Tab-separated table of C-alpha atoms and ligand atoms in Angstrom:
chain	number	residue	atom	x	y	z
C	1	MET	CA	0.048	0.020	0.035
C	2	LYS	CA	2.881	2.420	0.626
C	3	THR	CA	3.979	2.145	-2.887
C	4	SER	CA	1.765	0.478	-5.505
C	5	ALA	CA	-1.222	1.534	-3.902
C	6	LYS	CA	-0.411	5.042	-2.276
C	7	GLU	CA	-3.550	6.525	-3.459
C	8	ASN	CA	-5.675	3.954	-1.585
C	9	ASN	CA	-3.593	4.444	1.525
C	10	GLU	CA	-3.620	8.217	1.315
C	11	SER	CA	-7.421	8.533	0.495
C	12	LEU	CA	-8.354	6.136	3.335
C	13	LYS	CA	-6.515	8.162	5.737
C	14	GLU	CA	-8.029	11.513	4.351
C	15	PHE	CA	-11.437	10.071	4.563
C	16	PHE	CA	-11.181	8.926	8.128
C	17	ASN	CA	-9.333	12.246	9.070
C	18	LYS	CA	-12.388	14.109	7.658
C	19	ILE	CA	-14.963	12.142	9.695
C	20	GLY	CA	-12.781	12.700	12.850
C	21	ILE	CA	-11.093	9.282	13.264
C	22	LYS	CA	-7.328	9.288	13.573
C	23	LEU	CA	-5.491	6.276	12.145
C	24	VAL	CA	-1.947	5.766	13.447
C	25	GLU	CA	0.275	3.554	11.328
C	26	LEU	CA	1.575	0.377	13.181
C	27	THR	CA	5.111	1.063	13.974
C	28	ASP	CA	7.574	-1.195	12.048
C	29	TRP	CA	4.783	-3.307	10.495
C	30	SER	CA	5.945	-6.151	8.355
C	31	CYS	CA	4.469	-7.901	5.397
C	32	CYS	CA	1.708	-10.566	6.368
C	33	GLY	CA	3.339	-12.995	3.921
C	34	SER	CA	0.544	-12.769	1.416
C	35	SER	CA	-0.351	-15.602	-0.736
C	36	SER	CA	3.295	-16.614	-1.295
C	37	ALA	CA	4.072	-17.674	2.332
C	38	HIS	CA	1.148	-19.861	2.801
C	39	CYS	CA	1.538	-21.326	-0.692
C	40	VAL	CA	4.982	-22.729	0.168
C	41	ASP	CA	5.342	-22.823	4.062
C	42	THR	CA	2.290	-22.667	6.469
C	43	ASP	CA	4.713	-22.164	9.622
C	44	LEU	CA	6.367	-19.181	7.930
C	45	ALA	CA	2.986	-17.742	7.007
C	46	LEU	CA	1.777	-17.919	10.481
C	47	ASP	CA	4.829	-16.459	12.079
C	48	LEU	CA	4.921	-13.427	9.638
C	49	ALA	CA	1.401	-12.711	10.457
C	50	SER	CA	1.977	-13.147	14.132
C	51	ARG	CA	4.805	-10.653	14.354
C	52	ASN	CA	2.264	-7.917	13.497
C	53	LEU	CA	-0.024	-9.235	16.153
C	54	ALA	CA	2.878	-9.081	18.521
C	55	ILE	CA	3.882	-5.476	17.973
C	56	ALA	CA	0.239	-4.153	17.894
C	57	PRO	CA	-0.682	-1.965	20.937
C	58	PRO	CA	-2.801	-4.412	23.075
C	59	ASP	CA	-5.585	-1.819	23.914
C	60	LYS	CA	-6.365	-0.460	20.410
C	61	PRO	CA	-7.995	-2.312	17.483
C	62	LEU	CA	-5.677	-3.148	14.724
C	63	LEU	CA	-7.464	-1.783	11.700
C	64	VAL	CA	-6.357	-3.292	8.345
C	65	SER	CA	-7.370	-1.978	4.930
C	66	CYS	CA	-6.148	-4.808	2.601
C	67	PRO	CA	-8.694	-7.577	2.528
C	68	SER	CA	-6.066	-10.361	2.058
C	69	CYS	CA	-4.053	-9.040	4.950
C	70	THR	CA	-7.081	-8.845	7.199
C	71	LEU	CA	-7.690	-12.553	6.466
C	72	ARG	CA	-4.220	-13.589	7.098
C	73	LEU	CA	-4.098	-11.757	10.373
C	74	LYS	CA	-7.583	-12.812	11.516
C	75	GLN	CA	-6.747	-16.351	10.615
C	76	ALA	CA	-3.449	-16.444	12.436
C	77	HIS	CA	-5.282	-14.830	15.491
C	78	LEU	CA	-7.806	-17.609	15.433
C	79	HIS	CA	-5.432	-20.521	14.983
C	80	ILE	CA	-3.191	-19.198	17.815
C	81	SER	CA	-6.011	-18.576	20.161
C	82	GLU	CA	-7.296	-22.225	19.628
C	83	ASP	CA	-3.846	-24.031	20.034
C	84	GLU	CA	-1.789	-23.921	23.193
C	85	ASN	CA	1.344	-24.977	21.178
C	86	LEU	CA	1.015	-22.080	18.909
C	87	GLN	CA	0.557	-19.837	21.880
C	88	LYS	CA	3.878	-21.186	23.192
C	89	ARG	CA	5.497	-20.620	19.811
C	90	PHE	CA	4.219	-17.060	19.926
C	91	LYS	CA	5.697	-16.631	23.228
C	92	ASP	CA	9.096	-17.936	22.438
C	93	LYS	CA	9.243	-15.876	19.158
C	94	TRP	CA	8.114	-12.572	20.498
C	95	GLY	CA	8.857	-12.672	24.245
C	96	LYS	CA	5.390	-11.809	25.137
C	97	SER	CA	2.113	-13.615	25.667
C	98	PHE	CA	-0.420	-13.904	23.010
C	99	ASN	CA	-3.166	-11.336	23.445
C	100	PRO	CA	-6.480	-13.270	22.819
C	101	ASP	CA	-8.413	-10.038	23.105
C	102	LEU	CA	-6.648	-8.065	20.463
C	103	LYS	CA	-9.249	-6.963	17.921
C	104	VAL	CA	-8.219	-7.270	14.213
C	105	ILE	CA	-10.633	-5.362	12.160
C	106	HIS	CA	-11.191	-4.569	8.537
C	107	TYR	CA	-12.123	-0.843	8.053
C	108	PHE	CA	-15.538	-2.038	6.670
C	109	GLU	CA	-16.325	-3.058	10.248
C	110	LEU	CA	-16.050	0.688	11.304
C	111	LEU	CA	-18.057	1.939	8.353
C	112	GLU	CA	-20.714	-0.447	8.928
C	113	GLU	CA	-21.365	1.053	12.413
C	114	MET	CA	-21.868	4.449	10.976
C	115	ASP	CA	-25.203	6.381	10.271
C	116	PHE	CA	-25.156	6.647	6.546
C	117	SER	CA	-27.995	9.146	6.517
C	118	LYS	CA	-26.342	11.350	9.031
C	119	LEU	CA	-23.083	11.184	6.940
C	120	ALA	CA	-25.027	12.116	3.830
C	121	LYS	CA	-25.993	15.465	5.479
C	122	GLU	CA	-22.272	16.156	6.331
C	123	ILE	CA	-20.754	15.428	2.808
C	124	LYS	CA	-19.764	18.241	0.673
C	125	LYS	CA	-20.022	16.711	-2.758
C	126	PRO	CA	-22.950	14.367	-3.343
C	127	LEU	CA	-21.937	11.614	-5.696
C	128	THR	CA	-25.037	12.311	-7.810
C	129	GLY	CA	-24.812	10.620	-11.308
C	130	LEU	CA	-21.955	8.273	-10.549
C	131	LYS	CA	-23.166	4.934	-11.941
C	132	PHE	CA	-20.784	2.132	-10.634
C	133	VAL	CA	-20.651	-1.623	-10.219
C	134	PRO	CA	-19.269	-2.707	-6.856
C	135	TYR	CA	-16.298	-5.078	-7.305
C	136	TYR	CA	-15.449	-7.126	-4.107
C	137	GLY	CA	-13.339	-9.800	-5.700
C	138	CYS	CA	-12.524	-12.476	-3.207
C	139	MET	CA	-12.765	-10.192	-0.100
C	140	LEU	CA	-16.217	-11.485	0.965
C	141	ALA	CA	-15.043	-15.170	0.686
C	142	ARG	CA	-13.731	-16.939	3.639
C	143	PRO	CA	-12.439	-20.408	4.783
C	144	PRO	CA	-15.086	-22.449	6.312
C	145	GLU	CA	-13.660	-22.099	9.921
C	146	MET	CA	-14.614	-18.323	9.642
C	147	ARG	CA	-17.890	-18.629	7.738
C	148	HIS	CA	-20.028	-17.688	10.731
C	149	ALA	CA	-18.082	-14.398	11.449
C	150	LYS	CA	-19.769	-11.300	10.332
C	151	ASN	CA	-19.759	-10.371	6.601
C	152	TYR	CA	-20.082	-7.245	4.705
C	153	HIS	CA	-22.075	-7.783	1.431
C	154	ASN	CA	-23.716	-4.707	-0.024
C	155	LEU	CA	-21.664	-2.154	2.161
C	156	LEU	CA	-20.156	-0.547	-0.867
C	157	GLU	CA	-23.531	-0.284	-2.464
C	158	ASN	CA	-25.406	0.948	0.577
C	159	MET	CA	-23.005	3.513	1.696
C	160	LEU	CA	-22.335	5.065	-1.796
C	161	ALA	CA	-26.024	4.983	-2.565
C	162	ALA	CA	-26.607	6.971	0.701
C	163	LEU	CA	-24.033	9.572	-0.664
C	164	GLY	CA	-25.918	9.904	-3.912
C	165	ALA	CA	-24.289	7.495	-6.177
C	166	THR	CA	-26.159	4.835	-8.174
C	167	PRO	CA	-25.006	1.134	-7.703
C	168	LEU	CA	-25.913	-1.281	-10.494
C	169	ASP	CA	-26.466	-5.012	-10.161
C	170	TRP	CA	-24.166	-7.347	-11.997
C	171	GLY	CA	-22.832	-10.788	-11.761
C	172	SER	CA	-19.100	-10.152	-11.608
C	173	GLY	CA	-18.624	-8.539	-8.248
C	174	SER	CA	-17.154	-11.446	-6.460
C	175	ARG	CA	-15.153	-12.932	-9.210
C	176	CYS	CA	-11.472	-13.248	-8.230
C	177	CYS	CA	-9.030	-10.939	-9.824
C	178	GLY	CA	-6.418	-13.456	-10.199
C	179	THR	CA	-4.013	-12.265	-7.665
C	180	PHE	CA	-0.374	-13.555	-8.504
C	181	LEU	CA	-1.452	-15.370	-11.589
C	182	SER	CA	-1.600	-11.846	-13.164
C	183	VAL	CA	2.214	-12.062	-13.026
C	184	ALA	CA	2.856	-15.713	-13.366
C	185	LYS	CA	0.205	-16.460	-16.048
C	186	PRO	CA	-0.897	-13.094	-17.481
C	187	GLU	CA	-2.194	-14.708	-20.819
C	188	ALA	CA	-4.760	-16.541	-18.574
C	189	ILE	CA	-5.803	-13.626	-16.712
C	190	THR	CA	-6.379	-10.978	-19.419
C	191	PRO	CA	-9.463	-12.859	-20.673
C	192	ILE	CA	-10.911	-13.018	-17.293
C	193	ILE	CA	-10.285	-9.302	-16.412
C	194	ASN	CA	-11.570	-8.270	-19.943
C	195	GLU	CA	-14.786	-10.258	-19.234
C	196	ILE	CA	-15.386	-8.574	-15.906
C	197	ILE	CA	-14.791	-4.874	-17.168
C	198	GLN	CA	-16.914	-5.726	-20.360
C	199	ASN	CA	-19.785	-6.975	-17.904
C	200	GLY	CA	-19.490	-3.778	-16.077
C	201	ILE	CA	-19.558	-1.763	-19.245
C	202	ASN	CA	-22.681	-3.688	-20.486
C	203	THR	CA	-24.382	-3.113	-17.146
C	204	GLY	CA	-24.161	0.549	-18.022
C	205	ALA	CA	-21.651	1.435	-15.240
C	206	ASP	CA	-19.287	4.449	-15.570
C	207	CYS	CA	-16.634	2.826	-13.351
C	208	LEU	CA	-15.905	-0.181	-10.974
C	209	ILE	CA	-15.302	0.693	-7.512
C	210	THR	CA	-13.254	-1.722	-5.367
C	211	ALA	CA	-11.935	-1.865	-1.768
C	212	CYS	CA	-8.824	-3.963	-2.668
C	213	SER	CA	-5.524	-2.358	-3.986
C	214	MET	CA	-4.542	-5.627	-5.719
C	215	CYS	CA	-7.745	-6.094	-7.441
C	216	GLN	CA	-7.408	-2.396	-8.631
C	217	LEU	CA	-4.080	-2.893	-9.963
C	218	ASN	CA	-5.031	-6.200	-11.772
C	219	LEU	CA	-8.106	-4.844	-13.187
C	220	GLU	CA	-6.051	-1.944	-14.649
C	221	ILE	CA	-2.781	-3.679	-15.874
C	222	ARG	CA	-4.507	-6.873	-17.429
C	223	CYS	CA	-7.398	-5.359	-19.240
C	224	ASP	CA	-6.576	-4.842	-22.979
C	225	LEU	CA	-10.055	-3.843	-24.236
C	226	LYS	CA	-10.151	-1.047	-26.507
C	227	HIS	CA	-12.760	0.850	-24.585
C	228	GLN	CA	-12.174	0.686	-20.883
C	229	ILE	CA	-13.741	2.158	-17.784
C	230	PRO	CA	-11.879	3.375	-14.766
C	231	THR	CA	-11.654	1.301	-11.544
C	232	LEU	CA	-11.629	3.650	-8.341
C	233	HIS	CA	-10.743	2.829	-4.947
C	234	PHE	CA	-13.637	2.969	-2.514
C	235	SER	CA	-11.693	5.177	-0.370
C	236	GLU	CA	-11.010	7.707	-3.142
C	237	VAL	CA	-14.775	7.961	-3.736
C	238	LEU	CA	-15.506	8.512	-0.029
C	239	SER	CA	-12.925	11.273	0.072
C	240	LEU	CA	-14.374	12.992	-3.045
C	241	ALA	CA	-17.781	13.052	-1.188
C	242	MET	CA	-16.041	14.731	1.684
C	243	GLY	CA	-14.799	17.385	-0.574
C	244	THR	CA	-11.103	16.539	-0.753
C	245	ASN	CA	-8.810	18.345	-3.107
C	246	LYS	CA	-6.058	15.765	-2.631
C	247	TYR	CA	-7.311	13.682	-5.502
C	248	LYS	CA	-4.818	15.646	-7.759
C	249	ARG	CA	-2.135	13.367	-6.179
C	250	TRP	CA	-4.284	10.120	-6.587
C	251	PHE	CA	-5.728	10.165	-9.969
C	252	PRO	CA	-2.520	10.673	-12.065
C	253	ARG	CA	-1.490	7.221	-10.677
C	254	HIS	CA	-4.267	5.504	-12.348
C	255	LEU	CA	-3.562	3.676	-15.565
C	256	VAL	CA	-7.094	4.320	-16.792
C	257	ASP	CA	-7.675	8.019	-16.110
C	258	PRO	CA	-10.832	8.706	-14.103
C	259	THR	CA	-10.747	12.599	-14.310
C	260	PRO	CA	-12.769	12.965	-17.524
C	261	LEU	CA	-15.626	11.021	-16.031
C	262	LEU	CA	-15.336	12.790	-12.668
C	263	THR	CA	-15.346	16.154	-14.307
C	264	ARG	CA	-18.317	15.320	-16.471
C	265	LEU	CA	-20.261	14.591	-13.342
C	266	GLY	CA	-19.016	17.718	-11.732
C	267	LEU	CA	-17.462	15.822	-8.855
C	268	ILE	CA	-14.197	17.525	-9.481
C	269	PRO	CA	-13.626	20.922	-11.284
D	1	MET	CA	-1.229	-46.136	-13.105
D	2	LYS	CA	0.630	-46.580	-9.745
D	3	ALA	CA	-0.906	-48.310	-6.892
D	4	CYS	CA	-2.968	-46.223	-4.530
D	5	ASP	CA	-1.549	-44.942	-1.263
D	6	PRO	CA	-3.884	-45.721	1.565
D	7	ASN	CA	-2.438	-43.284	3.989
D	8	PHE	CA	-2.330	-40.287	1.500
D	9	ALA	CA	-5.886	-38.983	2.684
D	10	ARG	CA	-4.729	-39.159	6.471
D	11	GLU	CA	-1.557	-37.315	5.413
D	12	ILE	CA	-3.262	-34.424	3.751
D	13	MET	CA	-5.966	-34.245	6.337
D	14	GLU	CA	-3.359	-33.831	9.012
D	15	LYS	CA	-1.391	-31.259	7.140
D	16	SER	CA	-4.437	-29.205	6.047
D	17	LYS	CA	-6.412	-29.676	9.165
D	18	THR	CA	-9.507	-30.392	6.937
D	19	SER	CA	-11.680	-33.301	7.096
D	20	LEU	CA	-12.064	-34.121	3.366
D	21	THR	CA	-13.794	-37.470	3.782
D	22	ARG	CA	-16.885	-35.260	3.985
D	23	CYS	CA	-16.598	-34.405	0.275
D	24	PHE	CA	-19.242	-36.054	-2.006
D	25	SER	CA	-17.929	-34.935	-5.395
D	26	CYS	CA	-20.740	-32.497	-6.142
D	27	MET	CA	-18.291	-30.302	-8.224
D	28	THR	CA	-19.626	-27.074	-6.735
D	29	CYS	CA	-16.081	-26.062	-5.930
D	30	SER	CA	-14.874	-26.569	-9.459
D	31	SER	CA	-17.800	-24.839	-11.006
D	32	GLY	CA	-17.293	-21.590	-9.109
D	33	CYS	CA	-13.453	-21.410	-9.554
D	34	GLN	CA	-12.295	-18.839	-12.022
D	35	PHE	CA	-9.006	-20.791	-12.964
D	36	GLN	CA	-10.512	-24.373	-13.286
D	37	HIS	CA	-10.217	-24.126	-17.087
D	38	ILE	CA	-6.359	-23.802	-16.968
D	39	MET	CA	-5.905	-26.595	-14.387
D	40	ASP	CA	-5.167	-30.089	-15.418
D	41	VAL	CA	-6.858	-31.607	-12.510
D	42	LYS	CA	-9.705	-29.564	-11.122
D	43	PRO	CA	-10.508	-28.842	-7.543
D	44	HIS	CA	-13.124	-31.399	-6.961
D	45	ALA	CA	-10.941	-33.936	-8.746
D	46	ILE	CA	-7.956	-33.067	-6.516
D	47	ILE	CA	-10.121	-33.756	-3.418
D	48	ARG	CA	-11.141	-37.106	-4.909
D	49	MET	CA	-7.556	-37.928	-5.691
D	50	VAL	CA	-6.626	-37.362	-2.063
D	51	GLN	CA	-9.547	-39.330	-0.803
D	52	THR	CA	-8.805	-42.390	-2.962
D	53	GLY	CA	-5.050	-42.255	-2.470
D	54	PHE	CA	-3.767	-41.240	-6.039
D	55	ARG	CA	-0.710	-39.713	-4.278
D	56	GLU	CA	1.427	-39.323	-7.445
D	57	GLU	CA	-1.137	-37.960	-9.600
D	58	ALA	CA	-2.337	-35.292	-6.977
D	59	LEU	CA	1.356	-34.291	-6.240
D	60	SER	CA	2.185	-33.721	-9.852
D	61	ALA	CA	-1.038	-31.938	-10.834
D	62	SER	CA	-1.028	-28.293	-11.964
D	63	GLY	CA	-4.355	-27.582	-10.116
D	64	PRO	CA	-2.749	-26.702	-6.730
D	65	TRP	CA	-0.247	-24.426	-8.198
D	66	LEU	CA	-2.885	-22.429	-10.176
D	67	CYS	CA	-5.091	-22.201	-7.177
D	68	VAL	CA	-4.688	-18.553	-5.743
D	69	GLY	CA	-6.598	-19.482	-2.476
D	70	CYS	CA	-9.305	-17.061	-3.117
D	71	ASN	CA	-11.715	-19.070	-0.977
D	72	THR	CA	-14.539	-18.983	-3.547
D	73	CYS	CA	-14.747	-22.810	-3.566
D	74	SER	CA	-14.650	-23.179	0.187
D	75	THR	CA	-17.297	-20.589	0.658
D	76	ASN	CA	-19.532	-22.389	-1.783
D	77	CYS	CA	-18.721	-26.035	-0.616
D	78	PRO	CA	-21.785	-27.510	0.995
D	79	ASN	CA	-19.573	-29.617	3.269
D	80	ALA	CA	-17.393	-26.698	4.428
D	81	ILE	CA	-14.325	-28.302	3.118
D	82	ASP	CA	-11.135	-25.934	3.164
D	83	ILE	CA	-10.089	-26.707	-0.364
D	84	PRO	CA	-7.348	-24.081	-0.531
D	85	ALA	CA	-5.823	-25.521	2.694
D	86	VAL	CA	-5.767	-28.827	0.938
D	87	MET	CA	-4.051	-27.199	-2.058
D	88	ASP	CA	-1.479	-25.732	0.240
D	89	ALA	CA	-0.631	-29.067	1.839
D	90	ILE	CA	-0.153	-30.709	-1.677
D	91	ARG	CA	2.125	-27.993	-2.954
D	92	GLN	CA	4.086	-27.897	0.246
D	93	THR	CA	4.401	-31.671	0.057
D	94	ALA	CA	5.577	-31.571	-3.480
D	95	ILE	CA	8.207	-28.932	-2.552
D	96	VAL	CA	9.563	-31.050	0.406
D	97	GLU	CA	9.753	-34.067	-1.673
D	98	LYS	CA	11.586	-32.074	-4.357
D	99	ARG	CA	9.194	-32.915	-7.103
D	100	LYS	CA	9.094	-31.497	-10.503
D	101	ILE	CA	7.028	-28.539	-10.316
D	102	PRO	CA	4.153	-28.316	-12.886
D	103	GLU	CA	4.097	-24.591	-13.010
D	104	PRO	CA	7.582	-23.353	-12.087
D	105	ASN	CA	6.703	-19.863	-12.867
D	106	VAL	CA	4.263	-19.846	-10.068
D	107	LEU	CA	6.844	-21.118	-7.606
D	108	ASN	CA	9.437	-18.813	-8.962
D	109	PHE	CA	7.043	-15.906	-8.242
D	110	HIS	CA	6.390	-16.926	-4.640
D	111	ASN	CA	10.230	-17.339	-4.037
D	112	ALA	CA	10.791	-13.773	-5.369
D	113	VAL	CA	8.137	-12.465	-3.151
D	114	LEU	CA	9.554	-14.315	-0.092
D	115	ASN	CA	13.130	-13.174	-0.928
D	116	SER	CA	11.987	-9.560	-0.811
D	117	ILE	CA	10.155	-10.204	2.652
D	118	LYS	CA	13.280	-11.841	3.939
D	119	ARG	CA	15.511	-8.871	2.880
D	120	TYR	CA	13.190	-5.993	3.649
D	121	GLY	CA	10.458	-7.412	5.842
D	122	ARG	CA	8.166	-5.966	3.020
D	123	THR	CA	7.612	-6.529	-0.431
D	124	HIS	CA	9.679	-4.405	-2.849
D	125	LYS	CA	7.609	-4.803	-6.071
D	126	ILE	CA	10.346	-3.765	-8.528
D	127	GLU	CA	12.924	-6.073	-7.064
D	128	ILE	CA	10.351	-9.022	-7.084
D	129	MET	CA	9.593	-8.334	-10.831
D	130	MET	CA	13.172	-8.184	-11.798
D	131	ARG	CA	14.271	-11.157	-9.843
D	132	TYR	CA	11.234	-13.046	-11.299
D	133	LYS	CA	12.023	-12.024	-14.748
D	134	LEU	CA	15.520	-12.940	-14.366
D	135	ILE	CA	14.713	-16.533	-13.108
D	136	GLN	CA	12.303	-16.826	-16.154
D	137	ARG	CA	14.761	-15.440	-18.404
D	138	ASP	CA	12.047	-13.125	-19.975
D	139	LEU	CA	13.160	-9.539	-19.127
D	140	PHE	CA	11.024	-8.052	-21.774
D	141	SER	CA	7.388	-9.118	-21.587
D	142	ASP	CA	5.441	-6.695	-19.524
D	143	MET	CA	8.151	-4.031	-19.952
D	144	ASP	CA	5.511	-1.715	-21.142
D	145	ILE	CA	3.386	-2.187	-18.105
D	146	GLY	CA	6.347	-1.741	-15.858
D	147	LEU	CA	7.353	1.341	-17.395
D	148	ARG	CA	3.739	2.705	-17.329
D	149	MET	CA	3.587	1.953	-13.664
D	150	LEU	CA	7.048	3.504	-13.011
D	151	ALA	CA	5.881	6.636	-14.797
D	152	LYS	CA	2.703	6.590	-12.584
D	153	ARG	CA	4.932	6.021	-9.501
D	154	LYS	CA	3.256	2.967	-8.852
D	155	LEU	CA	6.649	1.312	-8.365
D	156	ASP	CA	9.141	2.786	-5.954
D	157	LEU	CA	12.803	2.370	-6.907
D	158	ARG	CA	13.633	2.413	-3.116
D	159	ALA	CA	12.386	-0.405	-0.880
D	160	SER	CA	10.372	0.411	2.186
D	161	LYS	CA	12.091	-1.481	5.114
D	162	VAL	CA	11.297	-2.985	8.464
D	163	LYS	CA	13.701	-1.690	11.101
D	164	GLU	CA	13.862	-4.849	13.126
D	165	LEU	CA	14.872	-7.138	10.204
D	166	PRO	CA	16.925	-9.689	12.207
D	167	GLU	CA	13.632	-10.672	13.692
D	168	ILE	CA	12.230	-11.385	10.069
D	169	LYS	CA	15.511	-13.251	9.008
D	170	LYS	CA	15.285	-15.424	11.897
D	171	LEU	CA	11.680	-16.638	10.888
D	172	PHE	CA	13.248	-17.740	7.549
D	173	ASN	CA	16.109	-19.415	9.008
D	174	LYS	CA	14.151	-21.510	11.335
D	175	ALA	CA	11.541	-22.290	8.570
D	176	GLY	CA	14.709	-23.525	6.551
X	301	LIG	S1	-17.816	-28.363	-3.163
X	301	LIG	FE1	-17.064	-29.388	-1.493
X	301	LIG	S2	-18.301	-31.357	-1.519
X	301	LIG	FE2	-18.591	-30.584	-3.497
X	301	LIG	S3	-16.921	-31.462	-4.773
X	301	LIG	FE3	-16.014	-29.512	-3.876
X	301	LIG	S4	-15.034	-30.162	-2.057
X	301	LIG	FE4	-16.448	-31.911	-2.506
X	302	LIG	S1	-9.476	-21.126	-3.762
X	302	LIG	FE1	-8.268	-22.075	-5.408
X	302	LIG	S2	-9.550	-23.686	-6.117
X	302	LIG	FE2	-10.772	-22.530	-4.877
X	302	LIG	S3	-11.886	-21.159	-6.279
X	302	LIG	FE3	-10.032	-19.995	-5.646
X	302	LIG	S4	-8.527	-20.600	-7.153
X	302	LIG	FE4	-10.132	-22.096	-7.361
């Protein structure tokens, strides 16, 4: 997020800042191991995730914005809390006891508790006219052991509709973006991405909106359709509604430029 | 066809912590998988191979290497089988047994990522791509996208680093 998805990172902080919530970056965080660690070494994957659990302040929720990191951290927390041997491993590695009460939450969990109609009164720029399809990718899918935990279907649609945008129904919102196959097997991923974007266009959407940086990147770099539509980060759209002017730093980072669309809708000058 | 291995199911169930004798081969997993069309053995068939002890076949299949662990299948599975965990177990077993990897480019990519985490504690995208391309001996494909990303400053030339790097290195050493 610090590099490839800087615009997502910054716009998320900007949005929370505007609504009065201060986010503090976890000091010296390390990579959760991503798909690569659990693909080749389950223990390493657990240790990489657990380091972040160990350095997190015990009394504050650990708010995560990447869906995949959220899953890795939550799953590690669940596995360690269920297994005494893993708790011992944790203590040996990090010199402190495992904290079963640490809350790992995705930022959707904060948003979900908000009163959207109240927020709608506070926004500076209603998202009127913005027709979008919500793209969740795999973020709402979970391993069976976590299937009874809360989930967040429709949050993108409900929240953005409350702020004036028009969500459209489509069938591709939960199709996986291909993650690392986009690098290792690009020829297999391009047709899938093209189909997703084309479905969005056929639905009549002006753009896709996603909450995952990796999805956003894959949707942009692997699409080779002649006519494309932009894919915006959810956090960018939220910040726009709050009347941010920092978008000038974010939109030039998109490979499919969203500014003509947003200018046409009067969302940016 | 080689003889079946009667212990294979137990072995994979222990490693994946998933009870796959619950699977009744309904194929729901495969029909929802975005990548099943590029897999030689599809997810439901992988599970079946494990159940029935087709060890050689399962450990040399491309399916587990093309599985990205998106959990679509395990969310859909009527029997709550953690299919990606089974894929992890098969992949890791193939690595430990130093088998021929059916999709070497996937493993090369994972190794490039893990190398970066070992060096910096975080992922350094440019280096990952360069290392991956070097191993693949394919420096030029995707050059256009790389350059466009650089121009858009989506790739940083400098790596963002963890301060307590020895902690990270130790994790890798113990893990072998
Ligand atoms: S969906 Fe579940 S029960 Fe059906 S074939 Fe796949 S693993 Fe077996
Ligand atoms: S987790 Fe793997 S097998 Fe399951 S749907 Fe995703 S890619 Fe396919």
